[in-house]
Coordinates of C-alpha atoms and ligand atoms in Angstrom, one line a residue:
X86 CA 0.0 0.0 0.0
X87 CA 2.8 2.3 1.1
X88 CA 4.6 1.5 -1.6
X89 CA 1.4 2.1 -4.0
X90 CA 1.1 5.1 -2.1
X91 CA 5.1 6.2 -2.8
X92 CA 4.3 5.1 -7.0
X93 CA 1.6 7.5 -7.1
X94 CA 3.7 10.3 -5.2
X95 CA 6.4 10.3 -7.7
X96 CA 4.4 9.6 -11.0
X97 CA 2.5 12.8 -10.3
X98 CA 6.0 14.7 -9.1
X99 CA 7.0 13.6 -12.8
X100 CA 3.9 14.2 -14.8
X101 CA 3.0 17.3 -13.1
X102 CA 5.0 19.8 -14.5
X103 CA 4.1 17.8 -18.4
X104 CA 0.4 18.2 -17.8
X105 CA 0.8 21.7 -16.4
X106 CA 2.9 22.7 -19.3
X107 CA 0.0 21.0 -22.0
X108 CA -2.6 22.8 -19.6
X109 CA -0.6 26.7 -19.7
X110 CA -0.1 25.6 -23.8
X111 CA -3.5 25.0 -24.3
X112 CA -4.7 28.1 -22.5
X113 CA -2.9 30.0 -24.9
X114 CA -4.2 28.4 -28.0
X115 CA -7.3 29.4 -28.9
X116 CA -9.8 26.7 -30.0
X117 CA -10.3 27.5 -34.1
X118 CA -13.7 27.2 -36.0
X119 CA -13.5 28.7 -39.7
X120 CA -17.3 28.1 -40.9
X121 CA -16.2 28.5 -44.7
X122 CA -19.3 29.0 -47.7
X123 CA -19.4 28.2 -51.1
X124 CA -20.1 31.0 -54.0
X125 CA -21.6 33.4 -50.4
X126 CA -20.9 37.0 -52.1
X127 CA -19.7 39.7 -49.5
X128 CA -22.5 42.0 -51.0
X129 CA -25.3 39.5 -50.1
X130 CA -24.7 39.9 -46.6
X131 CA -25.6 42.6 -44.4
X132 CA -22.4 42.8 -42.5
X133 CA -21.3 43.9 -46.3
X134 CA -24.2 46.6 -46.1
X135 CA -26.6 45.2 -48.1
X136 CA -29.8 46.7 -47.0
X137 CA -33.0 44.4 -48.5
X138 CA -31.5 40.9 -46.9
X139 CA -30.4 40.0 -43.5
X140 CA -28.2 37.9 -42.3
X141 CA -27.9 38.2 -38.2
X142 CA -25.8 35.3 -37.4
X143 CA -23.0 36.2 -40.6
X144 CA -23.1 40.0 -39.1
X145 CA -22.9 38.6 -35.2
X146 CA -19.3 37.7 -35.8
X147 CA -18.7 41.0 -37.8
X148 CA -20.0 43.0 -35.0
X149 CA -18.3 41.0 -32.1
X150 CA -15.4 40.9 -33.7
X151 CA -13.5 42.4 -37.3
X152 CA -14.5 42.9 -41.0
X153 CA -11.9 42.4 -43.4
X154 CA -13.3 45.2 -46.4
X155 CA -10.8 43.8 -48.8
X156 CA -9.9 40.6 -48.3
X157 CA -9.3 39.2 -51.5
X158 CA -8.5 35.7 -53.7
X159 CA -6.0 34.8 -55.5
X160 CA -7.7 32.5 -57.9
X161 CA -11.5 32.8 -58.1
X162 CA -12.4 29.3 -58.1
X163 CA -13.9 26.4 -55.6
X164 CA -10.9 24.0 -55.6
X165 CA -8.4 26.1 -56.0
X166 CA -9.2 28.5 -53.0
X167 CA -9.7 25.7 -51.2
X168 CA -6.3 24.7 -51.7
X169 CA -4.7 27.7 -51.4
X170 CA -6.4 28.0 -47.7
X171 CA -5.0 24.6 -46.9
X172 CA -1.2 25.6 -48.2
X173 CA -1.0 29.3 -48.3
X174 CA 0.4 29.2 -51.7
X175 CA -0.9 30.6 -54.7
X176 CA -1.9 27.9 -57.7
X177 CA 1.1 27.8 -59.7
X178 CA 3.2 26.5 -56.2
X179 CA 0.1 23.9 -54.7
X180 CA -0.1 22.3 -58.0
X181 CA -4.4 23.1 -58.0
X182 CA -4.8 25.6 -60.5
X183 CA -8.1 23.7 -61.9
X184 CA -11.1 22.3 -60.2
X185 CA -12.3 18.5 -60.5
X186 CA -8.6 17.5 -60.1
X187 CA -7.1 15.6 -57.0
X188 CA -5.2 17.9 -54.9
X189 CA -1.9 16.6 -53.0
X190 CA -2.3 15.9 -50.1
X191 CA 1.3 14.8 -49.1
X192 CA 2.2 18.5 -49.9
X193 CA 2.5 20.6 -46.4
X194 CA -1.1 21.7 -45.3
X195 CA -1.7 24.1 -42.5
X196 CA -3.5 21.7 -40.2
X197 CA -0.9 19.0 -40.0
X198 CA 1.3 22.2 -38.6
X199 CA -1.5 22.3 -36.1
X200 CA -1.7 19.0 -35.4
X201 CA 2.0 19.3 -34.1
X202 CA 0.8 21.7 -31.7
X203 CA -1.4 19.3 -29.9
X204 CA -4.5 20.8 -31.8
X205 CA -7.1 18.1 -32.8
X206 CA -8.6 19.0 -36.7
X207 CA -11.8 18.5 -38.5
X208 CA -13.3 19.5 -41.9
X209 CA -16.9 18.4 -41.8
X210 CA -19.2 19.4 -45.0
X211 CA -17.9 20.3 -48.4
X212 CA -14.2 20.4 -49.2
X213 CA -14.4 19.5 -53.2
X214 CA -10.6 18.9 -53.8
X215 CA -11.0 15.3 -55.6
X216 CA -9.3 13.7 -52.5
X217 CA -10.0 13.1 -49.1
X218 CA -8.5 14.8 -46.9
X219 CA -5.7 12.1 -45.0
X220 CA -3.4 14.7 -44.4
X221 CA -3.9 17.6 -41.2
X222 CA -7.2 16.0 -40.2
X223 CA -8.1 13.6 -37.2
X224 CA -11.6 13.4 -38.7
X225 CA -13.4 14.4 -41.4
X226 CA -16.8 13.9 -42.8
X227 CA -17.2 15.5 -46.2
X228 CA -19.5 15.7 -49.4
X229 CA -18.7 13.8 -52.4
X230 CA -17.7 16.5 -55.2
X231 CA -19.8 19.1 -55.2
X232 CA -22.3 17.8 -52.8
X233 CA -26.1 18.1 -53.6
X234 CA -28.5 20.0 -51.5
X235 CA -31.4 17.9 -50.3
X236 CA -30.7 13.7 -48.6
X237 CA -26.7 14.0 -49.5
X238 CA -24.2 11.6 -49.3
X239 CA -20.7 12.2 -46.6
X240 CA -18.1 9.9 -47.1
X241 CA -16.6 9.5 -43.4
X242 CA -13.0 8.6 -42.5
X243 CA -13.7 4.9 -42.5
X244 CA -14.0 5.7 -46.0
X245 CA -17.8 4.9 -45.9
X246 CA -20.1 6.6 -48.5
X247 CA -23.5 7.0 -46.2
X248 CA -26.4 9.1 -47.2
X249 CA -28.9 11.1 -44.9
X250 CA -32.1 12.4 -44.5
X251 CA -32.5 16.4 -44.6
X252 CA -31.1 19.1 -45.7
X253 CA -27.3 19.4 -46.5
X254 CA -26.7 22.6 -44.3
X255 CA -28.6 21.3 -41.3
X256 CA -26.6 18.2 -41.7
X257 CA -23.1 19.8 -41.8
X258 CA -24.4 21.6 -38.7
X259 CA -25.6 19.1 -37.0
X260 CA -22.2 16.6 -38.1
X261 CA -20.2 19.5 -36.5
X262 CA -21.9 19.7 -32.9
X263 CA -21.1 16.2 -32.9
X264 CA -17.9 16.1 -33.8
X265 CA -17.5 19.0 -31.1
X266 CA -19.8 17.1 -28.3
X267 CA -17.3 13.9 -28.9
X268 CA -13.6 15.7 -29.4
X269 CA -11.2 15.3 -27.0
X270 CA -11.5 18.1 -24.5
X271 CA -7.6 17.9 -23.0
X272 CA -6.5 19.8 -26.7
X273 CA -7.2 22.8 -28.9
X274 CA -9.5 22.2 -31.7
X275 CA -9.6 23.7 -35.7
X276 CA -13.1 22.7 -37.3
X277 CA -13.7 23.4 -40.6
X278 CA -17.4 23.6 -41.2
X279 CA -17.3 23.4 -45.1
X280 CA -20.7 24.5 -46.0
X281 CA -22.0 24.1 -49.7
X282 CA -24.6 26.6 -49.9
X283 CA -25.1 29.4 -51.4
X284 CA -23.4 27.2 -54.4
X285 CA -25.5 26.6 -57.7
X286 CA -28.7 25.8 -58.1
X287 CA -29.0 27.7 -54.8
X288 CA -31.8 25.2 -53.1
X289 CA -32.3 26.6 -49.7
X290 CA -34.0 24.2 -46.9
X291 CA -38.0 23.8 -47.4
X292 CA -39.0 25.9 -45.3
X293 CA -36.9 29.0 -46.9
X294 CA -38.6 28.3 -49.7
X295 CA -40.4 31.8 -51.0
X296 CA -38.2 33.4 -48.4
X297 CA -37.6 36.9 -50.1
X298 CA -40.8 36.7 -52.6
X299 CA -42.1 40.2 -51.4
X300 CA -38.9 41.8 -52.2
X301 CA -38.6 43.2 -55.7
X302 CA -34.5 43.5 -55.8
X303 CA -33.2 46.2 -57.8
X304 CA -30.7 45.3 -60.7
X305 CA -27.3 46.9 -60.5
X306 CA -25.5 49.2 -62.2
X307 CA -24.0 47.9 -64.9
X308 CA -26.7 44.7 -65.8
X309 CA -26.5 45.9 -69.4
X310 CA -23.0 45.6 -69.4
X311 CA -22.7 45.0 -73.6
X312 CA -18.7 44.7 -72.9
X313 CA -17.6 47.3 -75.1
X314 CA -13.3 46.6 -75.0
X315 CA -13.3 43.9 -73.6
X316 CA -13.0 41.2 -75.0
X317 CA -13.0 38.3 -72.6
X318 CA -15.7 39.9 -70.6
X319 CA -17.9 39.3 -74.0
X320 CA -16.6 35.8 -75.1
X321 CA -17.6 34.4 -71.3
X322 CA -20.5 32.2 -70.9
X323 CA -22.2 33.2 -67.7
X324 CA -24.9 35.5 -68.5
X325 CA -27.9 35.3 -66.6
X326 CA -29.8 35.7 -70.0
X327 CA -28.3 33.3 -72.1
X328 CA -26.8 30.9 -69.7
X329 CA -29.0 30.4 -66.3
X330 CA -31.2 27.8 -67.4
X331 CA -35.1 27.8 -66.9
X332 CA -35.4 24.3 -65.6
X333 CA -32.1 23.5 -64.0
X334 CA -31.4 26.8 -62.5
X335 CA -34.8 28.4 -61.8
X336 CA -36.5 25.2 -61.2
X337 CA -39.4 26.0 -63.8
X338 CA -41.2 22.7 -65.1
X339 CA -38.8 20.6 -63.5
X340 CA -38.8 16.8 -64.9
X341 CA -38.4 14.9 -61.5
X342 CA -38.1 11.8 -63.1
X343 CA -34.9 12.8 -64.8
X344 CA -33.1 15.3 -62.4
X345 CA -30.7 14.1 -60.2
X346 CA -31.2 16.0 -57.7
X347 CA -34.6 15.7 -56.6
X348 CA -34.9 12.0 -57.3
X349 CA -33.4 11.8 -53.9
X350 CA -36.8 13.3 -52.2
X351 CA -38.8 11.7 -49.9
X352 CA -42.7 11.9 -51.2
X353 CA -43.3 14.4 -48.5
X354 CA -40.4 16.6 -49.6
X355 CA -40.8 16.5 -53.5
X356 CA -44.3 17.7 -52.4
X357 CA -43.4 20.6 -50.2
X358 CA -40.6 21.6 -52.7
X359 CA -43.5 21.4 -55.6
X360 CA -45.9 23.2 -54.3
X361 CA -43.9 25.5 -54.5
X362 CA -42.3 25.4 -57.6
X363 CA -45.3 24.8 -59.3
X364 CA -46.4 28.6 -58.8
X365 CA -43.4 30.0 -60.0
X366 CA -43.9 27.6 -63.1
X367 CA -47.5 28.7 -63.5
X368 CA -46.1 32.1 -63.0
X369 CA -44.4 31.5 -65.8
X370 CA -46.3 30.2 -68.0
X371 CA -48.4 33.4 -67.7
X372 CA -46.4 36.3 -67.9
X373 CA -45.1 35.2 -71.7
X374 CA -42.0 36.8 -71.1
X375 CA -39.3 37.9 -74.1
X376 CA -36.9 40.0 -74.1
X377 CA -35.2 42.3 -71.4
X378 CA -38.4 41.0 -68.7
X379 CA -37.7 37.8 -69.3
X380 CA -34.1 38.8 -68.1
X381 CA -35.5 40.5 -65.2
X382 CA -37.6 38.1 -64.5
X383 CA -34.6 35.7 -64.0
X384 CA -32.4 37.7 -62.1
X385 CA -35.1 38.1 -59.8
X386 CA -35.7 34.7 -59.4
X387 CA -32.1 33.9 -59.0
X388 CA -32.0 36.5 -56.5
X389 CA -35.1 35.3 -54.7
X390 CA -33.4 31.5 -54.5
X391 CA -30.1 32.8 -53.5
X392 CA -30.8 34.9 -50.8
X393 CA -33.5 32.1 -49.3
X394 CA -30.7 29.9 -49.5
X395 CA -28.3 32.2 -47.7
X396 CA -31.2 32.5 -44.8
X397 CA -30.7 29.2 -44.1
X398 CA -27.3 29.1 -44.2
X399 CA -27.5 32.1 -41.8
X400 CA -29.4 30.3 -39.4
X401 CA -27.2 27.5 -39.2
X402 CA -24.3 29.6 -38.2
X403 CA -26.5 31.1 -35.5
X404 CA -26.9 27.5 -34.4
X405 CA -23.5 27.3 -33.9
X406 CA -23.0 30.6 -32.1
X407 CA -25.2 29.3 -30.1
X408 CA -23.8 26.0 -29.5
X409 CA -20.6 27.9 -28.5
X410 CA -22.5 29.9 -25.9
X411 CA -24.3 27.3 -24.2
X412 CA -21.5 25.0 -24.1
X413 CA -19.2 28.3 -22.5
X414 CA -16.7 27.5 -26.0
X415 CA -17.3 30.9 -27.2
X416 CA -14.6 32.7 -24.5
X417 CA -11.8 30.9 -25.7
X418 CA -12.9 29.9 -29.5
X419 CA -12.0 31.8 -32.8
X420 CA -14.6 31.7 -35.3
X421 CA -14.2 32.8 -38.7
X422 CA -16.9 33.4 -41.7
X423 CA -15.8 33.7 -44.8
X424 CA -16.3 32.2 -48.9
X425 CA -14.3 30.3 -50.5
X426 CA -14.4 33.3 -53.6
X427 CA -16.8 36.0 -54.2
X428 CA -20.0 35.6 -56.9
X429 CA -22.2 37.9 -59.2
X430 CA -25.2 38.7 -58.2
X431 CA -25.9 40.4 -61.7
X432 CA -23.6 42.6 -61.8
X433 CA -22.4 42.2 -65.5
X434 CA -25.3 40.7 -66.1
X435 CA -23.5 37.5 -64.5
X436 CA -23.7 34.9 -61.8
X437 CA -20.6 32.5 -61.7
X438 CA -17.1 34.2 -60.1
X439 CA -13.6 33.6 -62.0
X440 CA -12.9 37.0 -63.3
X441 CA -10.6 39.4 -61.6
X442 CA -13.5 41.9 -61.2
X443 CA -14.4 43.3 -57.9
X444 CA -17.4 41.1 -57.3
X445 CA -15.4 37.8 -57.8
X446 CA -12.0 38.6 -56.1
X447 CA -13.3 40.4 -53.1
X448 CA -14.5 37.6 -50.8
X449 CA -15.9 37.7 -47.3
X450 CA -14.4 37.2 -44.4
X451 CA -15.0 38.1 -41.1
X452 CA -13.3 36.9 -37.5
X453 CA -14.1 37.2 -34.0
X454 CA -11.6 36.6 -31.4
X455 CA -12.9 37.6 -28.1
X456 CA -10.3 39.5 -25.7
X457 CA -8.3 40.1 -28.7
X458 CA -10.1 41.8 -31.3
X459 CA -12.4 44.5 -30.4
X460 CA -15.5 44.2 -31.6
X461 CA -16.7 46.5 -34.5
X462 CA -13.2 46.5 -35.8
X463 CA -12.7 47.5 -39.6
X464 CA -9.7 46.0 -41.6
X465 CA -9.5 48.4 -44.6
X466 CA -5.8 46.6 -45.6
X467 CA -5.4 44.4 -48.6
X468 CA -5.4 40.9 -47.4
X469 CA -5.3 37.7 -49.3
X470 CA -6.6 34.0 -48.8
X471 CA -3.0 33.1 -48.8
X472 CA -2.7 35.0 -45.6
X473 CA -5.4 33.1 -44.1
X474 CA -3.4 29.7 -43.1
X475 CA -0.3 31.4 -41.7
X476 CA -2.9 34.3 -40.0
X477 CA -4.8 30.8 -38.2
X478 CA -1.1 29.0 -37.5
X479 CA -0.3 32.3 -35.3
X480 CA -3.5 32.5 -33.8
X481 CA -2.3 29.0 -32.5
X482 CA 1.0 30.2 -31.5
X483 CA 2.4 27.7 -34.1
X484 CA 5.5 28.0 -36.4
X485 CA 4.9 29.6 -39.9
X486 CA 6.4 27.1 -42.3
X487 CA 9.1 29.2 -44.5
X488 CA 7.5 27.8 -47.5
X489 CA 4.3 29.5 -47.1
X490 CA 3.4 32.7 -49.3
X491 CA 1.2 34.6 -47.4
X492 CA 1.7 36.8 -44.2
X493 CA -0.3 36.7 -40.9
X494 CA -2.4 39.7 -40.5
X495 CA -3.1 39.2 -36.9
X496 CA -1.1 42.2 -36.2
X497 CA -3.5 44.3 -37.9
X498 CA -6.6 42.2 -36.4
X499 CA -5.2 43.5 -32.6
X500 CA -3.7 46.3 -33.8
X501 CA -4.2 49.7 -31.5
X502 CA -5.5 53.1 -32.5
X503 CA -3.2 55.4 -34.4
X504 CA -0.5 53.0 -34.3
X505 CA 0.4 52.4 -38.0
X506 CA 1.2 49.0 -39.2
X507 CA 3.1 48.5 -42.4
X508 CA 1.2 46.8 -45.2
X509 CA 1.2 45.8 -48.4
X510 CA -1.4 47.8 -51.0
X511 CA -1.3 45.6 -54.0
X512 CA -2.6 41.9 -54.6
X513 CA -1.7 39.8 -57.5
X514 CA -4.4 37.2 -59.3
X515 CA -4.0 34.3 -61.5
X516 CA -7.1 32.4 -63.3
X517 CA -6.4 29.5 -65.2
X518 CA -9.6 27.5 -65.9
X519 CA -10.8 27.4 -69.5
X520 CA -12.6 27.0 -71.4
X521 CA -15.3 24.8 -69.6
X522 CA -17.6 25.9 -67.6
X523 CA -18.1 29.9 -68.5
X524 CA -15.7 30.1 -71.2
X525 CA -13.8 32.6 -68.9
X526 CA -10.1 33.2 -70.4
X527 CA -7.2 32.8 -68.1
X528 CA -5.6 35.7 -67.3
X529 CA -3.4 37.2 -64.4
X530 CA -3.3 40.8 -63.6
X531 CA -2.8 43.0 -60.1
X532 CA -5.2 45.5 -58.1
X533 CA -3.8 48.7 -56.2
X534 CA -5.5 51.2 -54.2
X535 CA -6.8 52.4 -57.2
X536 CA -6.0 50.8 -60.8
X537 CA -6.0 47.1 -61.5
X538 CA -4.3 45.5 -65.0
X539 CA -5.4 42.6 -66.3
X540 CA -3.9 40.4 -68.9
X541 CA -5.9 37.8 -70.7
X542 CA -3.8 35.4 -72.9
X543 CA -5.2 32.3 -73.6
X544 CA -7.3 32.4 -76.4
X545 CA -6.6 35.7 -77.4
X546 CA -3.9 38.3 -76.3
X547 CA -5.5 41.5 -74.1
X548 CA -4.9 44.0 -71.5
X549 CA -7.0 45.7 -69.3
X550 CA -7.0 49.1 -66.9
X551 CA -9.6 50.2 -64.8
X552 CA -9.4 53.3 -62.8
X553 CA -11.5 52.1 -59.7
X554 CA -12.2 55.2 -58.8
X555 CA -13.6 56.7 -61.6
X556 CA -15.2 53.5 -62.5
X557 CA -15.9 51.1 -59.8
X558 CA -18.4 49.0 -62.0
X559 CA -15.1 48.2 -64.0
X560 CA -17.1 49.0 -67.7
X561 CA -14.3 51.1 -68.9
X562 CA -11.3 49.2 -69.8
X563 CA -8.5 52.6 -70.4
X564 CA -5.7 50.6 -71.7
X565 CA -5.8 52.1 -74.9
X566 CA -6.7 55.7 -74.1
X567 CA -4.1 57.9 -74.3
X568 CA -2.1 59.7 -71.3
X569 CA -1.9 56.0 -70.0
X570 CA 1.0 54.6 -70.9
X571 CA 3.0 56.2 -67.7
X572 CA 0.3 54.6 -65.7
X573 CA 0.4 51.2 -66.7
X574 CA 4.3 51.3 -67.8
X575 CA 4.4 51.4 -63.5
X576 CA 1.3 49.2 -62.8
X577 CA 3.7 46.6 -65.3
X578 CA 6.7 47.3 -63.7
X579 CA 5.1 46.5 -60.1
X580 CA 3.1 43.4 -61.8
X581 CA 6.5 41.6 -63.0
X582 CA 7.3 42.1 -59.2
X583 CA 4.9 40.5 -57.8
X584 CA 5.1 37.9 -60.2
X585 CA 8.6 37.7 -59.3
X586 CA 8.0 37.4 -55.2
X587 CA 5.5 34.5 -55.9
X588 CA 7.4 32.6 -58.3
X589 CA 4.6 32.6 -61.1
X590 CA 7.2 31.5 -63.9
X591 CA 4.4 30.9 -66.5
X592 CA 3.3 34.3 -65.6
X593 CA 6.9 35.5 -66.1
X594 CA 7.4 34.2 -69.2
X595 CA 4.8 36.2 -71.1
X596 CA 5.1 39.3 -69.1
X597 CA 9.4 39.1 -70.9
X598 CA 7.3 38.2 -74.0
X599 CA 5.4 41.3 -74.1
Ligands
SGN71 C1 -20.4 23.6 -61.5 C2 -21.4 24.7 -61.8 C3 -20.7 25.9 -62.4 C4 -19.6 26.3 -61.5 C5 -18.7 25.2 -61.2 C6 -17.6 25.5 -60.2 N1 -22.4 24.2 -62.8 O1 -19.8 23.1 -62.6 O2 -21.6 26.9 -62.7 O3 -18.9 27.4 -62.0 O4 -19.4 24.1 -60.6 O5 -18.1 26.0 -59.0 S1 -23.6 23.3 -62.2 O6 -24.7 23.4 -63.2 O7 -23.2 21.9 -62.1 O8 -24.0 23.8 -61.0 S2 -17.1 26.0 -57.8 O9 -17.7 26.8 -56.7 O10 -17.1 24.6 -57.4 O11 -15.8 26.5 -58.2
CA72 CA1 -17.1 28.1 -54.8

């Protein structure tokens, strides 16, 4: 007994200071939940001032926390951002410049960096890299490709493809609280929470359905774009006229028998869901629509499914704010919102992302870290989705790997009044996807304060300038107007230099062509 007594005595003498060590570590690292959309735009949220939505739960973490006004991507595109949040790399360097390929997971991704640090990881939901995710994550539950909205299939880390009842966002939610309920308490945690909505066909949950029906939403600015010199920005195929579909888009006359995606309905479901849909069809049918009302008519139909779709997303986020709360989390747990690009909502006359305008390479992203960052705070500076990764690793107090592209910005998230951080004030893009889907032509270009330069070059060889703040709808391309050339001689000059700093040697070899 003595003996026993004398064991005990010195194993805790020797495990004491380990265990206090883990317990003072793990104080310091913040638990990590970065709930990350699919196609969200930053102007369909109300934390990004749009005014005829709302989304309370998005905003909650905006107002609690900081707004990043230009945080953007450095290649507009599912995959591919995805990738370049796991790596902090642009394209070129991760090897995933195209979707519907495999991404590498052998490569160095963030999480395994917080896996050394005693953090346990998850990605639950939609991750859409051709590959599952073996490498940085303890668990994972994630949707098949793309994912479909209503009774979707996870494939689990067994490696079993199982498919449930509901709808895919109240799944990913509820996946996540479980995954939380059941982690191991003594460590840190990152959760992804990969959500697909608001991706196309933008199918919100039944009972969002009709959502925003009352609300007539105004088109923007430049619908009518007719893409005067520009000459990609013509050739794309993303229109909301000519290529939104009736049926598979807008749900109008729907053959259930044939589609995919609602085959999958329970006979309570499809009925709910055609109610519905049966109206708008009817709707339809009625109005006889040609022309420019037909293209109205669209957009606000798109709209009307988008934003309904949003709303639920919304509401799952607030479920797991709440979650947070309850379970006293939210003290010592960073969450993050943000998309995994930006989208148009019309403007162009578009939906889809891709191009280096505003709409697609701004993308949201919002963070609140409580008894860090003071709520309400504004981050004006040019931030990038490289940045995220090595911004999360020193959240965790972890070692930035050398490899890794971006910088951490949590400098600027704590930063104090008046004091005055360096930053940079230029961002360099690279699109590469052609020419299926949206016939949208690879091109690489940067954005300052005010002017961005784009290159197109596959397909066709073509430079853009805007001057974004004469025109922020970007319908003026300038490159050929005189009293330029000074102008974009620099904005080339500080292009090559970037290219140059991220190792884009494709890049380089056509900007020494030129
Ligand atoms: C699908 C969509 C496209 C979309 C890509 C990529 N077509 O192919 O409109 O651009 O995904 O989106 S759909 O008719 O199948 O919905 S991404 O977000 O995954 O990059
Ligand atoms: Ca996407």
């Amino acid at each position: 007994m003595k003996r026993n007594i004398k064991k005990i005595f010195f194993a805790l003498l020797f495990f004491f200071p380990i265990i206090l060590h883990a317990q003072i570590n793990n104080n310091n690292r913040p638990n990590i939940i970065m709930i990350f959309s699919d196609d969200h735009a930053y102007q369909a949220t109300s934390a990004y001032g749009n005014k005829l939505i709302s989304t309370p739960n998005i905003d909650r973490i905006a107002s609690e926390g900081a707004l990043l006004t230009n945080n953007f991507v450095t290649n507009s595109i599912c995959g591919p951002s995805r990738a370049t949040l796991l790596t902090g790399k642009y394209s070129h360097l991760n090897g995933y410049k195209f979707n519907e390929r495999k991404f590498d997971f052998n490569q160095q991704v963030f999480p395994a960096v917080l896996q050394q640090n005693n953090y346990q990881t998850a990605w639950i939901g939609k991750l859409h890299l051709g590959n599952l995710p073996y490498n940085g994550f303890n668990y994972f539950n994630v949707l098949p490709g793309q994912g479909v909205y209503y009774n979707p299939d996870f494939i689990n880390n067994k490696n079993d493809t199982v498919r449930y009842n509901g709808y895919v966002t109240d799944l990913i939610t509820s996946f996540s609280i479980d995954w939380l309920n059941s982690r191991d308490t003594s460590k840190p945690f990152f959760l992804v929470v990969g959500e697909k909505a608001t991706h196309r066909e933008w199918l919100p949950s039944l009972e969002d359905l009709g959502a925003y029906d009352s609300i007539d939403f105004p088109l923007p600015a430049n619908f009518y774009d007719n893409y005067d010199n520009r000459l990609a920005a013509k050739d794309q195929d993303m229109t909301i006229d000519k290529t939104m579909q009736l049926e598979n888009d807008l749900k109008v006359h729907i053959d259930y028998s044939k589609n995919h995606i609602y085959n999958r309905f329970t006979p309570e479901q499809k009925q709910i869901f055609s109610n519905y849909y049966d109206k708008i069809s009817k709707e339809f049918d009625e109005k006889k629509l040609i022309g420019k009302n037909l293209v109205r008519w669209k957009y606000e139909r798109y709209l009307k499914d988008y934003y309904a779709t949003a709303k639920s997303l919304d509401r799952n986020i607030g479920k797991i704010l709440d979650y947070l709360d309850k379970t006293g989390l939210s003290k010592n747990t960073v969450v993050i919102y943000a998309s995994d690009q930006g989208f148009y909502l019309g403007e162009h006359g578009w939906f889809d992302k891709r191009f280096m305008y505003e709409e697609s390479l701004r993308s949201a992203f919002m963070i609140r870290y409580p008894g860090v960052i003071k709520p309400k705070t504004v981050i004006p500076q040019f931030v990038s989705n490289i940045d995220w990764a090595p911004t999360l690793l020193d959240i965790a107090h972890a070692q930035i790997p050398a490899a890794i592209q971006g910088i951490s910005f949590l400098k600027l998230l704590k930063k104090k009044k008046d004091v005055v951080i360096p930053w940079r004030n230029q961002v360099y893009y690279h699109y590469y996807e052609y020419p299926q889907p949206h016939h949208v032509h690879p091109h690489f270009g940067i954005r300052t304060e005010k002017y961005k330069l784009i290159y197109f070059y596959e397909g066709m060889s073509s430079w853009e300038l805007y001057d974004l703040s004469k025109d922020p709808h970007e319908v003026h391309n300038v490159y050929h107007v005189k009293g330029n050339e000074k102008i974009i001689a620099d904005l080339k000059n500080k292009l090559k230099k970037l290219i140059i700093q991220y190792k884009d040697d494709e890049a380089l070899k056509m900007m020494e062509g030129k």
